[in-house]
Amino acid sequence: MAMVASPDDIVKSPLPPPPPPPPPPLPRSHKDDKAAYKYNPYSGDDGLDGIVLVLRAAAALLAFVAVALVASCRHGDWMEFTRYQEYRYLLGVAVVASLYSALQAARTFRRMRAATAYAATFLDFAGDQAVGYLLITASSAALPITIRMRSAVTTFKGRVFMTHATKAIYRLLLSDYVKVTKVSVEDMLFDEQDILRSMDKIEVIDFHQTLEVNGIRFWCYTAGHVLGAAMFMVDIAGVRILYTGDYSREEDRHLRAAEIPHFSPDICIIESTYGVQQHQPRHVREKRFTDVIHTTVSQGGRVLVPAFALGRAQELLLILDEYWANHPELHKIPIYYASPLAKKCMAVYQTYINSMNERIRNQFAQSNPFHFNHIDPLNSIDNFHDVGPSVVMASPSSLQSGLSRQLFDKWCTDKKNSCVIPGYVVEGTLAKTIINEPREVTLANGLTAPLHMQVHYISFSAHADFPQTSAFLDELRPPNVVLVHGEANEMSRLKQKLISQFDGANIKVVNPKNCQSVEMYFSSDKMAKTIGRLAEKVPEVGESVSGLLVKKGFTYQIMAPEDLRVYTQLSTANITQRIAVPYSGSFEVIKYKLKQIYESVESSTEDSDVPTLIVHERVKIRLDSESYVTLEWSSDPISDMVSDSVVAMVLNIGREGPKVVPVEEAVKTQEETERLAQKVVYALMVSLFGDVKVAEEGKLVITVDGQVAYLDGRRGDVECENASLKERIKTAFRRIQGAVRPIPLTSSS
């Protein structure tokens, strides 16, 4: 099973969630357009639609051409068809034939288009999913197919993640499929090159290791299904989704039980393979399994155990090897596992001992538990001496082909023999058929034979049953549960059972159909963390904090510009700008004008030969020539604004020409400027408040409606018992100062 994650999968917003949209329309039913569902361009019958379309279109054209040819041969001038009765008759036939053929051609074309569009829906769905991030919970044959399909259109850009053991088993399983499949190269789903390409795309992840890709964080837990199987937890913008894949909460002889996360996810996507069914306890089914085998071989019979080469096969082999070791009377009866793939997988199991449960790890300290003492491999039926009782575990579990089918056809007519079905089987397979114990079965050669062998269904499936699913969800209590991977009726029953169980717990349970979208809305506040220099001082309530807002994935941080390269992979750069402005006047005039505008205008002593001014330690102005001045500054919003004003001022002085004040007037003392500013302040305060008198040390006494206030004309301090009047005077003085005095910029502004 695989899960796809993408940043757009979850909607997070500080705004209230919008009303849920109507559910997406389901695909059309067979009643709506049966042809759209039956058409297959690769089948023999439906492939004729293309030929029929061409023939019907040609018939529409030739029906009319035939009339013209016949008429022209009879009378020589077919354009005058209205003169002859047969012309009119043939024309009517041609029109009817043309319309009918055109209608049939249109219907065929529409049928083909509808089927193509319906098939494209599934292809686009699979393709779109593969573009993001593919999290493989257990080995998946869909991966090389997906990469092959996408590579045929464009370069596969997705990233694939799975555990170390899953990657090792994945290669073995799929390579074995390519070797044993008996179809033509054109009909193969994928080949060895597709497997190699998919291996290059796979990235491995350890259990509990957290990875982050484009702001999406994910990690995995033990799933307990097969070796390497994982449940993935995905965190997208704070919304956590648990995807269980195939999982089992029961610890067996070699695998640990599926872990339970220590927190509740927002969404739990969980398998529902067994619906509301309940497995037998482990000790009960193990006893049934060994009793059936012991009884059968004691009576001289043979036991066939059709099992998948990976997972349950290793579990059953451990049970049989231990049982044989405890029963010396069985030592002469051979046990075989007939699967070259199982033999290869055994090497993987021996490698990843540390991924198994404590029982296996403790046993491994003394000996390798997968070095069986009473079980031998069987490579082919040609090497099998079928004499006397024996136990053979063979693949495939479906009994559709392979060695398990060969042995079944050979043994099914003997009532002393037994077949043990050890787990879930798919509908439509021979294994599913014989569970119902029919009287006859169809052999691989097409002949029928009586079914006399005993058939026992003992489930060792490592999928969760209802008690496990119920307890798992009861422990997690996720607000949203999505049921997947199950038969429709069983899923519906499981859904209703869970709804009843969690009635009143505010848990939503859905079971979408294949390719049906499920939309859920989540809202939360966005939080930005202050780090670096800005975090060294705790700001007061109401104090402004200035810094850079840095977004990485779905997290926000506020930091000083100087800390950008420390806490991110971004680097900062200073842009120094330089501009030459035409100017042929006196440099002292520029200095005079600047002091009228800005509070800090200093002469630089770096280069005594070149007159230089520095405005608020930001903009440097140099008289490099008699015909122009040069401005130089490090670019930032304030420095750019100051430089723009200086350029405008210099250009304006150049346009004024003789109207510019003389140099001797331009060197007025600071005291004269200050006295002039005080006069302006006094005049404006009188215009605002009326009764204003000048007291000692430059203080102004302001009287309004009997309330007296004292204003320091230099510093702006106000003394007054009336808080409202005090605030009015302070506001007025601040605005007047901003208008009559130079701009008080600082280097840190």
XYZ file of C-alpha atoms in Angstrom:
749
model
C 0.000 0.000 0.000
C 1.185 3.512 -0.693
C 0.266 6.960 0.483
C 0.656 10.232 -1.387
C 1.309 13.496 0.306
C 1.348 16.962 -1.056
C 1.272 20.408 0.468
C -2.071 21.139 -1.166
C -3.746 18.115 0.407
C -4.636 19.970 3.619
C -6.230 23.386 3.820
C -5.086 25.501 6.784
C -6.331 28.983 7.366
C -6.872 31.293 10.331
C -10.282 32.120 8.897
C -13.368 30.114 9.843
C -13.732 27.079 7.593
C -16.107 27.531 4.662
C -19.180 25.328 4.416
C -18.295 21.896 3.072
C -18.637 21.725 -0.691
C -21.013 19.217 -2.244
C -19.463 15.789 -2.753
C -17.832 15.300 -6.130
C -19.945 13.545 -8.731
C -19.345 9.839 -8.920
C -18.429 8.173 -12.200
C -21.359 7.396 -14.439
C -23.081 4.087 -13.843
C -23.382 1.307 -16.371
C -26.977 2.344 -16.897
C -25.919 5.805 -17.999
C -23.440 4.698 -20.636
C -22.701 1.024 -20.817
C -20.464 1.450 -23.819
C -18.219 3.811 -21.933
C -17.484 1.073 -19.459
C -17.241 -1.857 -21.845
C -15.039 -0.327 -24.478
C -11.463 -1.569 -24.432
C -9.247 -0.495 -27.340
C -6.954 -3.470 -26.729
C -9.653 -6.170 -26.937
C -10.471 -7.871 -30.232
C -14.178 -7.008 -30.382
C -14.015 -3.458 -29.180
C -10.958 -2.787 -31.309
C -13.238 -3.134 -34.341
C -14.960 0.123 -33.369
C -12.186 2.056 -35.055
C -12.694 0.138 -38.292
C -16.479 0.517 -38.075
C -16.086 4.243 -37.620
C -14.004 4.529 -40.787
C -16.376 2.331 -42.809
C -19.474 4.244 -41.764
C -17.879 7.569 -42.541
C -16.831 6.256 -45.953
C -20.348 4.939 -46.591
C -21.800 8.366 -45.966
C -19.515 9.832 -48.614
C -19.729 7.017 -51.187
C -23.528 6.862 -51.024
C -23.743 10.294 -52.566
C -20.792 9.793 -54.954
C -22.460 6.634 -56.309
C -25.529 8.626 -57.356
C -23.401 11.126 -59.198
C -21.508 8.424 -61.056
C -24.629 6.482 -62.048
C -26.425 9.596 -63.193
C -23.489 10.890 -65.186
C -23.127 7.569 -66.997
C -26.842 7.518 -67.938
C -27.448 11.040 -69.068
C -24.033 12.690 -69.149
C -24.986 15.703 -67.086
C -25.528 14.700 -63.473
C -25.797 18.319 -62.320
C -29.276 18.489 -63.896
C -30.673 15.719 -61.719
C -34.001 17.499 -61.227
C -34.907 16.802 -64.880
C -35.073 13.027 -64.402
C -37.256 10.983 -62.054
C -34.556 8.370 -61.369
C -32.181 11.158 -60.376
C -34.615 12.324 -57.725
C -35.156 8.785 -56.503
C -31.436 8.054 -56.257
C -30.842 11.392 -54.585
C -33.405 10.556 -51.884
C -31.764 7.177 -51.291
C -28.325 8.829 -51.123
C -29.480 11.451 -48.626
C -31.069 8.854 -46.351
C -28.013 6.578 -46.588
C -25.657 9.488 -45.944
C -27.584 10.690 -42.899
C -27.823 7.170 -41.468
C -24.122 6.472 -42.018
C -23.135 9.847 -40.573
C -25.310 9.222 -37.510
C -23.778 5.775 -36.959
C -20.273 7.205 -37.377
C -21.022 9.944 -34.833
C -22.373 7.397 -32.337
C -19.286 5.208 -32.728
C -16.994 8.205 -32.331
C -18.874 9.378 -29.223
C -18.696 5.880 -27.757
C -14.956 5.701 -28.285
C -14.419 9.204 -26.915
C -16.496 8.467 -23.800
C -14.563 5.290 -23.058
C -11.242 7.028 -23.623
C -12.208 9.880 -21.313
C -13.321 7.467 -18.611
C -10.076 5.494 -18.818
C -8.099 8.749 -18.830
C -9.724 9.667 -15.515
C -8.011 6.738 -13.834
C -4.725 7.302 -15.659
C -4.683 10.979 -14.707
C -5.594 10.114 -11.136
C -2.701 7.666 -10.826
C -0.340 10.030 -12.617
C -1.231 13.034 -10.515
C -0.680 11.075 -7.333
C 2.788 9.996 -8.434
C 3.981 13.557 -8.922
C 4.121 14.261 -5.197
C 5.711 12.172 -2.482
C 5.051 8.441 -2.423
C 5.243 6.756 0.975
C 5.334 2.975 0.543
C 4.098 1.123 3.630
C 4.940 -2.323 2.199
C 6.159 -3.670 -1.148
C 4.063 -2.351 -4.025
C 4.068 -3.573 -7.623
C 2.345 -0.328 -8.608
C 5.573 1.665 -8.270
C 7.381 0.498 -11.454
C 4.089 0.676 -13.359
C 3.502 4.231 -12.181
C 7.011 5.329 -13.080
C 6.700 3.640 -16.467
C 3.401 5.390 -17.220
C 4.638 8.795 -16.122
C 7.962 8.421 -17.922
C 6.095 7.823 -21.161
C 4.613 11.328 -20.863
C 7.142 13.327 -18.883
C 10.000 12.915 -16.463
C 8.954 11.342 -13.174
C 9.673 13.994 -10.546
C 8.173 12.333 -7.493
C 10.111 11.095 -4.477
C 9.572 7.633 -3.041
C 10.205 6.613 0.569
C 10.178 3.186 2.230
C 12.034 1.342 4.985
C 15.326 -0.498 4.419
C 13.786 -3.970 4.699
C 10.902 -3.059 2.394
C 13.329 -1.906 -0.292
C 15.283 -5.166 -0.108
C 12.125 -7.290 -0.320
C 10.659 -5.049 -3.049
C 13.547 -5.818 -5.390
C 13.291 -9.570 -4.795
C 9.522 -9.765 -5.264
C 9.339 -7.773 -8.465
C 12.399 -9.338 -10.066
C 10.920 -12.764 -9.353
C 7.667 -11.699 -11.006
C 9.500 -10.681 -14.173
C 11.343 -14.019 -14.285
C 8.401 -16.344 -13.702
C 5.666 -14.519 -15.619
C 4.638 -16.323 -18.776
C 3.231 -13.541 -20.935
C 4.619 -11.787 -23.975
C 6.939 -8.834 -23.574
C 4.241 -6.507 -24.909
C 1.738 -7.671 -22.274
C 4.085 -7.398 -19.290
C 3.156 -4.701 -16.797
C 6.815 -3.826 -16.276
C 10.255 -5.238 -16.979
C 13.614 -5.393 -15.227
C 14.578 -1.933 -16.493
C 11.452 -0.449 -14.915
C 12.402 -2.082 -11.616
C 15.919 -0.652 -11.791
C 14.551 2.818 -12.564
C 12.209 2.584 -9.598
C 15.056 1.438 -7.334
C 16.959 4.606 -8.222
C 13.976 6.674 -7.084
C 13.586 4.994 -3.697
C 14.857 6.771 -0.588
C 15.000 4.827 2.672
C 13.721 5.923 6.062
C 14.229 4.382 9.508
C 11.425 3.823 11.970
C 10.781 6.987 14.036
C 13.125 9.010 11.798
C 11.587 12.379 10.918
C 12.090 13.691 7.395
C 10.944 17.029 6.002
C 10.296 17.705 2.328
C 9.046 21.139 1.262
C 7.547 21.773 4.682
C 5.876 18.353 4.900
C 7.152 16.325 7.859
C 6.680 12.563 8.104
C 7.938 9.611 10.090
C 6.947 5.969 10.410
C 5.989 3.378 13.017
C 6.163 -0.412 13.012
C 3.061 -1.850 11.324
C 3.455 -5.550 12.238
C 2.156 -6.787 8.861
C 5.339 -8.091 7.249
C 9.011 -7.415 7.753
C 9.669 -3.716 7.087
C 5.985 -2.741 6.932
C 5.388 0.769 8.258
C 2.597 3.138 9.244
C 3.289 6.716 8.168
C 2.466 9.836 10.147
C 2.384 12.925 7.922
C 2.380 16.465 9.306
C 1.194 19.142 6.863
C 0.912 22.623 8.342
C 0.221 21.164 11.772
C -2.464 18.756 10.550
C -1.363 15.194 11.267
C -2.502 12.238 9.176
C -1.823 8.623 10.169
C -1.839 6.162 7.277
C -1.760 2.618 8.648
C -1.375 0.642 5.443
C -1.637 -3.084 6.216
C -1.124 -3.503 9.948
C -1.614 -5.976 12.780
C -1.869 -5.267 16.491
C -1.071 -8.881 17.410
C 2.542 -9.899 18.005
C 3.355 -13.228 16.392
C 6.423 -15.449 16.476
C 8.735 -13.072 14.664
C 7.082 -9.661 14.166
C 6.245 -6.981 16.679
C 2.720 -5.659 16.963
C 1.867 -2.361 15.312
C 2.809 0.626 17.433
C 0.286 3.140 18.718
C 1.398 6.782 18.335
C 1.591 8.720 21.589
C -0.781 11.421 20.297
C -4.042 11.521 18.398
C -3.802 12.375 14.681
C -6.309 14.676 13.017
C -7.048 12.036 10.369
C -6.554 8.275 10.533
C -6.603 6.439 7.191
C -6.959 2.810 8.231
C -7.288 -0.537 6.475
C -10.564 -2.451 6.715
C -9.631 -5.751 5.067
C -11.540 -7.957 7.519
C -14.342 -5.528 8.305
C -16.212 -6.735 11.387
C -14.733 -10.257 11.359
C -12.786 -11.567 14.334
C -9.663 -13.739 14.200
C -9.220 -16.749 16.415
C -6.710 -16.342 19.253
C -3.169 -17.094 18.180
C -2.713 -20.201 20.326
C -6.024 -21.624 19.060
C -5.212 -21.296 15.382
C -1.647 -22.556 15.888
C -3.028 -25.653 17.610
C -5.586 -26.214 14.833
C -2.840 -25.846 12.255
C -0.459 -28.333 13.871
C -3.269 -30.774 14.759
C -4.482 -30.936 11.143
C -0.964 -31.527 9.868
C -0.119 -34.087 12.580
C -3.319 -36.035 11.979
C -2.904 -36.027 8.194
C 0.718 -37.200 8.088
C 0.047 -39.790 10.804
C -2.552 -41.350 8.477
C -0.064 -41.395 5.603
C -1.435 -38.327 3.887
C 0.194 -35.288 2.386
C -0.374 -31.680 3.438
C -0.324 -28.758 1.010
C -0.035 -25.262 2.487
C -0.415 -22.677 -0.306
C 1.145 -19.489 1.035
C 2.599 -16.260 -0.236
C 6.398 -16.365 -0.335
C 6.749 -13.472 2.081
C 5.311 -12.807 5.507
C 3.010 -15.650 6.560
C 5.331 -18.273 5.048
C 8.104 -17.390 7.505
C 5.654 -17.413 10.408
C 4.296 -20.853 9.487
C 7.783 -22.262 8.965
C 8.757 -21.136 12.464
C 5.669 -22.891 13.871
C 6.352 -26.122 11.972
C 10.053 -26.218 12.803
C 9.330 -25.764 16.517
C 6.526 -28.366 16.448
C 8.706 -30.928 14.684
C 11.486 -30.296 17.216
C 9.055 -31.084 20.049
C 7.697 -34.262 18.384
C 10.469 -36.753 17.603
C 7.955 -39.176 16.063
C 7.612 -36.742 13.129
C 11.304 -36.351 12.354
C 11.158 -38.846 9.481
C 8.396 -36.913 7.739
C 9.891 -34.190 5.510
C 8.787 -30.574 5.374
C 9.515 -28.541 2.260
C 9.035 -24.932 1.327
C 8.771 -24.859 -2.423
C 9.519 -21.313 -3.464
C 12.834 -19.984 -4.772
C 11.601 -16.534 -3.831
C 10.964 -17.629 -0.243
C 14.521 -18.897 -0.078
C 15.829 -15.517 -1.247
C 13.570 -13.668 1.178
C 14.930 -15.811 3.973
C 18.290 -14.102 3.508
C 16.585 -10.739 4.011
C 14.927 -12.021 7.188
C 18.283 -13.169 8.510
C 19.719 -9.712 7.775
C 17.025 -7.671 9.514
C 16.788 -9.601 12.774
C 16.837 -6.338 14.750
C 13.566 -5.303 13.108
C 11.766 -8.283 14.670
C 10.369 -8.908 18.120
C 12.272 -9.594 21.306
C 11.734 -13.359 21.097
C 13.573 -13.605 17.786
C 16.334 -11.239 18.886
C 16.980 -13.265 22.042
C 17.024 -16.490 20.076
C 19.391 -14.981 17.528
C 21.949 -14.430 20.303
C 22.343 -18.230 20.380
C 21.473 -19.294 16.839
C 19.749 -17.969 13.753
C 16.045 -18.848 14.098
C 15.665 -18.897 10.308
C 18.195 -21.705 9.920
C 15.573 -24.454 10.106
C 16.525 -27.917 11.331
C 13.523 -29.817 9.992
C 12.627 -27.910 6.822
C 14.293 -28.133 3.417
C 13.882 -26.022 0.277
C 12.269 -27.507 -2.825
C 13.298 -25.831 -6.061
C 10.982 -27.650 -8.482
C 8.540 -30.536 -8.660
C 11.042 -32.497 -10.730
C 13.264 -32.784 -7.652
C 10.371 -33.875 -5.427
C 10.154 -37.576 -4.560
C 6.485 -37.915 -3.767
C 6.685 -41.055 -1.686
C 4.907 -41.256 1.632
C 3.559 -38.463 3.835
C 5.034 -34.974 3.616
C 4.269 -31.335 4.234
C 4.836 -28.856 1.417
C 4.453 -25.116 1.677
C 4.276 -23.739 -1.859
C 3.386 -20.535 -3.630
C 1.232 -18.951 -4.871
C -1.392 -18.825 -2.162
C -4.196 -18.472 -4.723
C -3.554 -21.939 -6.274
C -3.935 -20.341 -9.683
C -0.603 -21.528 -11.084
C 2.895 -22.551 -10.113
C 4.042 -25.361 -7.872
C 1.133 -25.067 -5.442
C -1.299 -25.665 -8.329
C 0.698 -28.620 -9.628
C 0.677 -30.315 -6.227
C -3.013 -29.559 -5.721
C -3.962 -31.161 -9.041
C -1.886 -34.198 -8.069
C -3.207 -34.614 -4.513
C -6.798 -33.340 -4.580
C -8.406 -36.725 -5.348
C -6.957 -38.537 -2.308
C -9.071 -38.247 0.831
C -6.032 -38.874 3.054
C -4.507 -35.575 1.932
C -5.220 -32.113 3.312
C -4.955 -28.548 2.069
C -4.597 -25.797 4.664
C -5.526 -22.292 3.481
C -3.600 -20.084 5.937
C -5.027 -16.663 5.225
C -7.029 -14.257 3.124
C -7.708 -15.356 -0.457
C -9.039 -13.304 -3.339
C -12.447 -13.833 -4.900
C -12.396 -15.775 -8.166
C -9.335 -17.883 -7.319
C -9.170 -21.646 -6.898
C -8.190 -21.235 -3.249
C -11.388 -19.266 -2.619
C -13.427 -21.891 -4.486
C -12.232 -24.935 -2.538
C -12.957 -23.264 0.833
C -16.623 -23.958 0.053
C -15.670 -27.655 -0.564
C -17.228 -28.252 -3.984
C -17.588 -31.831 -5.203
C -15.478 -31.248 -8.294
C -12.735 -28.863 -9.319
C -11.296 -27.890 -12.672
C -7.660 -28.859 -13.056
C -5.028 -26.763 -14.793
C -5.357 -28.917 -17.949
C -9.071 -28.115 -18.190
C -10.335 -31.495 -16.999
C -12.511 -31.912 -13.930
C -11.653 -34.070 -10.953
C -13.421 -34.951 -7.702
C -12.280 -33.027 -4.640
C -11.683 -35.629 -1.931
C -8.839 -34.000 0.008
C -9.726 -32.231 3.247
C -9.727 -28.415 3.016
C -9.116 -26.371 6.173
C -9.246 -22.588 6.389
C -7.100 -21.369 9.302
C -6.433 -17.654 9.083
C -2.918 -16.506 9.944
C -3.457 -13.262 8.081
C -1.462 -10.346 9.491
C -4.286 -7.890 8.920
C -6.202 -6.304 11.763
C -9.609 -7.754 12.581
C -12.460 -5.780 14.130
C -11.345 -6.059 17.786
C -7.879 -4.807 16.811
C -9.258 -1.960 14.699
C -11.753 -0.994 17.385
C -9.135 -0.976 20.163
C -6.635 0.881 17.973
C -9.086 3.689 17.192
C -10.356 3.772 20.773
C -6.781 4.393 21.930
C -6.076 7.101 19.330
C -9.504 8.792 19.223
C -8.893 10.592 15.909
C -11.665 13.053 14.980
C -11.690 11.773 11.378
C -11.445 8.135 10.249
C -11.139 7.117 6.587
C -11.642 3.416 5.774
C -9.669 1.985 2.837
C -8.437 -1.377 1.500
C -11.438 -3.597 1.906
C -14.451 -5.168 0.271
C -17.336 -2.712 -0.087
C -19.879 -4.594 2.031
C -17.403 -5.344 4.816
C -16.302 -1.702 4.835
C -19.903 -0.526 5.139
C -20.536 -2.868 8.060
C -17.317 -1.736 9.727
C -18.303 1.894 9.248
C -21.671 1.376 10.926
C -20.085 -0.588 13.779
C -17.533 2.173 14.420
C -20.199 4.884 14.265
C -22.178 2.994 16.893
C -19.090 2.423 19.040
C -18.032 6.075 19.014
C -21.517 7.547 19.203
C -21.250 10.898 20.964
C -17.447 11.003 20.676
C -17.533 13.442 17.725
C -15.643 11.026 15.452
C -16.451 11.128 11.737
C -16.106 7.866 9.769
C -16.098 7.766 5.946
C -15.481 4.954 3.444
C -14.890 6.563 0.027
C -15.028 4.671 -3.237
C -11.927 4.271 -5.373
C -10.735 7.622 -6.776
C -13.379 9.512 -4.771
C -11.980 12.625 -3.099
C -12.555 13.312 0.582
C -12.257 16.974 1.573
C -11.729 18.068 5.160
C -11.168 21.592 6.422
C -8.931 22.603 9.300
C -8.296 26.058 10.727
C -5.694 27.242 13.209
C -3.777 30.370 14.127
C -0.462 30.941 12.424
C 2.318 31.460 14.955
C 5.708 33.039 14.293
C 8.628 32.385 16.644
C 11.163 35.128 17.396
C 14.737 33.826 17.351
C 18.278 35.154 17.486
C 18.979 38.689 18.596
C 15.312 39.611 18.670
C 14.673 36.882 21.251
C 17.338 38.151 23.655
C 15.055 40.900 24.959
C 11.452 40.383 25.958
C 9.427 43.263 24.467
C 7.014 45.245 26.575
C 3.289 45.066 25.946
C 2.468 47.296 22.986
C 6.095 47.577 21.866
C 6.758 47.113 18.158
C 9.165 44.379 17.058
C 10.889 44.851 13.716
C 12.576 42.029 11.822
C 12.389 39.690 8.862
C 9.502 37.223 8.623
C 10.938 33.981 7.253
C 8.610 31.208 6.081
C 9.978 27.700 5.716
C 7.403 25.126 4.766
C 4.541 25.814 7.160
C 6.579 27.438 9.957
C 7.222 31.139 10.496
C 10.171 32.826 12.221
C 10.999 36.459 12.934
C 14.677 37.342 13.046
C 17.037 40.256 12.648
C 18.550 40.676 9.167
C 21.978 39.936 10.639
C 20.742 36.500 11.805
C 19.442 35.452 8.407
C 22.562 33.562 7.396
C 22.816 31.977 10.864
C 19.350 30.414 11.046
C 18.661 29.865 7.357
C 20.513 28.836 4.240
C 19.929 32.297 2.827
C 22.720 34.841 2.582
C 22.527 38.629 2.696
C 24.269 41.128 0.444
C 24.722 44.896 0.535
C 24.084 46.853 -2.646
C 26.135 50.023 -2.893
C 24.659 52.551 -5.296
C 26.508 55.447 -6.861
C 25.094 58.254 -8.999
C 26.613 61.390 -10.548
C 24.367 64.486 -10.579
C 25.196 67.527 -12.762
C 26.052 70.512 -10.537
C 28.309 73.550 -11.101
C 27.469 75.701 -8.052
C 29.031 76.090 -4.638
C 29.275 73.001 -2.421
C 28.448 75.204 0.615
C 25.002 75.865 -0.846
C 24.306 72.109 -0.863
C 25.452 71.905 2.751
C 23.181 74.798 3.727
C 20.153 73.282 2.007
C 20.791 69.851 3.548
C 20.943 71.308 7.080
C 17.560 72.866 6.502
C 16.140 69.421 5.767
C 18.140 66.933 7.826
C 19.306 67.110 11.413
C 22.650 65.333 10.902
C 24.846 66.676 8.122
C 28.563 66.207 8.777
C 31.689 67.017 6.795
C 33.942 64.023 6.163
C 37.682 64.122 6.710
C 38.469 60.883 4.851
C 39.679 62.734 1.783
C 40.770 66.304 2.517
C 41.191 67.091 -1.180
C 37.575 66.281 -2.075
C 34.748 68.101 -0.209
C 32.471 65.435 1.269
C 29.222 65.508 3.239
C 27.554 62.592 5.058
C 23.818 62.758 5.747
C 22.813 60.752 8.829
C 25.679 58.315 8.222
C 23.769 56.984 5.238
C 24.397 59.025 2.099
C 27.832 60.328 1.134
C 27.976 63.388 -1.173
C 31.289 64.241 -2.874
C 32.287 67.115 -5.111
C 34.405 65.028 -7.503
C 34.332 67.595 -10.296
C 33.378 71.184 -11.005
C 30.522 69.917 -13.159
C 28.903 67.225 -11.008
C 28.565 65.777 -7.493
C 28.601 62.059 -6.668
C 26.167 60.375 -4.281
C 27.028 57.002 -2.754
C 24.958 54.897 -0.320
C 24.147 51.330 0.747
C 20.698 50.556 -0.544
C 17.807 50.228 1.905
C 14.384 51.903 1.995
C 15.415 54.890 4.159
C 18.759 55.502 2.448
C 17.072 55.319 -0.944
C 14.537 57.921 0.191
C 17.276 60.240 1.508
C 19.310 59.909 -1.691
C 16.244 60.675 -3.812
C 15.610 63.861 -1.847
C 19.271 64.938 -2.169
C 19.239 64.367 -5.935
C 16.023 66.382 -6.259
C 17.495 69.170 -4.137
C 20.748 69.348 -6.177
C 18.842 69.428 -9.453
C 16.550 72.150 -8.089
C 19.545 74.297 -7.027
C 20.925 73.963 -10.533
C 17.675 75.218 -12.017
C 17.458 78.194 -9.612
C 20.784 79.611 -10.796
C 21.288 83.257 -9.626
C 18.307 83.041 -7.243
C 20.294 80.826 -4.903
C 21.260 82.488 -1.614
C 24.823 83.848 -1.467
C 27.514 81.834 0.262
C 27.942 84.279 3.129
C 24.251 83.895 4.011
C 24.532 80.153 3.818
C 26.861 79.978 6.822
C 24.470 81.276 9.432
C 25.128 80.079 12.933
C 23.161 77.367 14.628
C 22.034 79.875 17.275
C 20.316 82.052 14.673
C 18.515 79.048 13.256
C 17.401 78.003 16.733
C 16.052 81.493 17.541
C 14.106 81.532 14.311
C 12.616 78.114 15.078
C 11.506 79.298 18.542
C 9.751 82.298 17.035
C 7.878 80.052 14.626
C 6.880 77.690 17.442
C 5.586 80.601 19.552
C 3.554 82.035 16.691
C 1.935 78.710 15.869
C 1.117 77.939 19.508
C -0.583 81.362 19.813
C -2.652 80.585 16.742
C -3.743 77.291 18.298
C -4.289 78.125 21.975
C -4.557 81.978 22.112
C -3.198 82.941 25.556
C 0.522 82.062 25.323
C 3.241 83.927 27.232
C 7.033 83.527 27.253
C 8.453 82.789 30.703
C 11.996 82.284 31.951
C 14.404 79.837 30.288
C 12.353 79.812 27.116
C 9.281 78.165 28.646
C 5.816 78.978 27.307
C 2.873 79.503 29.663
C -0.380 78.444 27.995
C -3.773 79.215 29.546
C -6.954 77.542 28.246
C -10.293 77.924 30.112
C -8.514 78.636 33.370
C -6.224 75.625 33.035
C -2.500 76.531 32.984
C 0.196 74.483 31.255
C 3.957 74.986 31.008
C 5.755 73.956 27.798
C 9.516 73.579 27.437
C 10.117 75.022 23.980
C 13.316 73.035 23.478
C 12.590 69.551 24.826
C 8.804 69.502 24.491
C 8.069 68.654 28.150
C 4.600 69.727 29.338
C 3.502 70.307 32.945
C -0.269 70.457 33.466
C -2.814 69.034 35.900
C -5.374 68.566 33.120
C -4.366 65.376 31.272
C -6.475 66.181 28.212
C -4.937 69.648 27.761
C -1.467 68.252 28.387
C -1.902 65.689 25.604
C -3.263 68.337 23.185
C -0.232 70.592 23.755
C 2.254 67.717 23.377
C 0.636 66.611 20.109
C 0.611 70.152 18.701
C 4.246 70.771 19.676
C 5.352 67.471 18.113
C 3.688 68.321 14.825
C 5.149 71.852 14.779
C 8.632 70.478 15.452
C 8.260 68.046 12.589
C 7.426 70.915 10.256
C 10.002 73.558 11.225
C 13.055 71.522 12.228
C 15.315 69.216 10.179
C 14.354 65.541 9.877
C 15.830 63.717 12.930
C 16.973 60.485 11.234
C 19.390 58.111 12.955
C 21.696 55.544 11.451
C 19.507 52.748 12.779
C 16.211 54.136 11.553
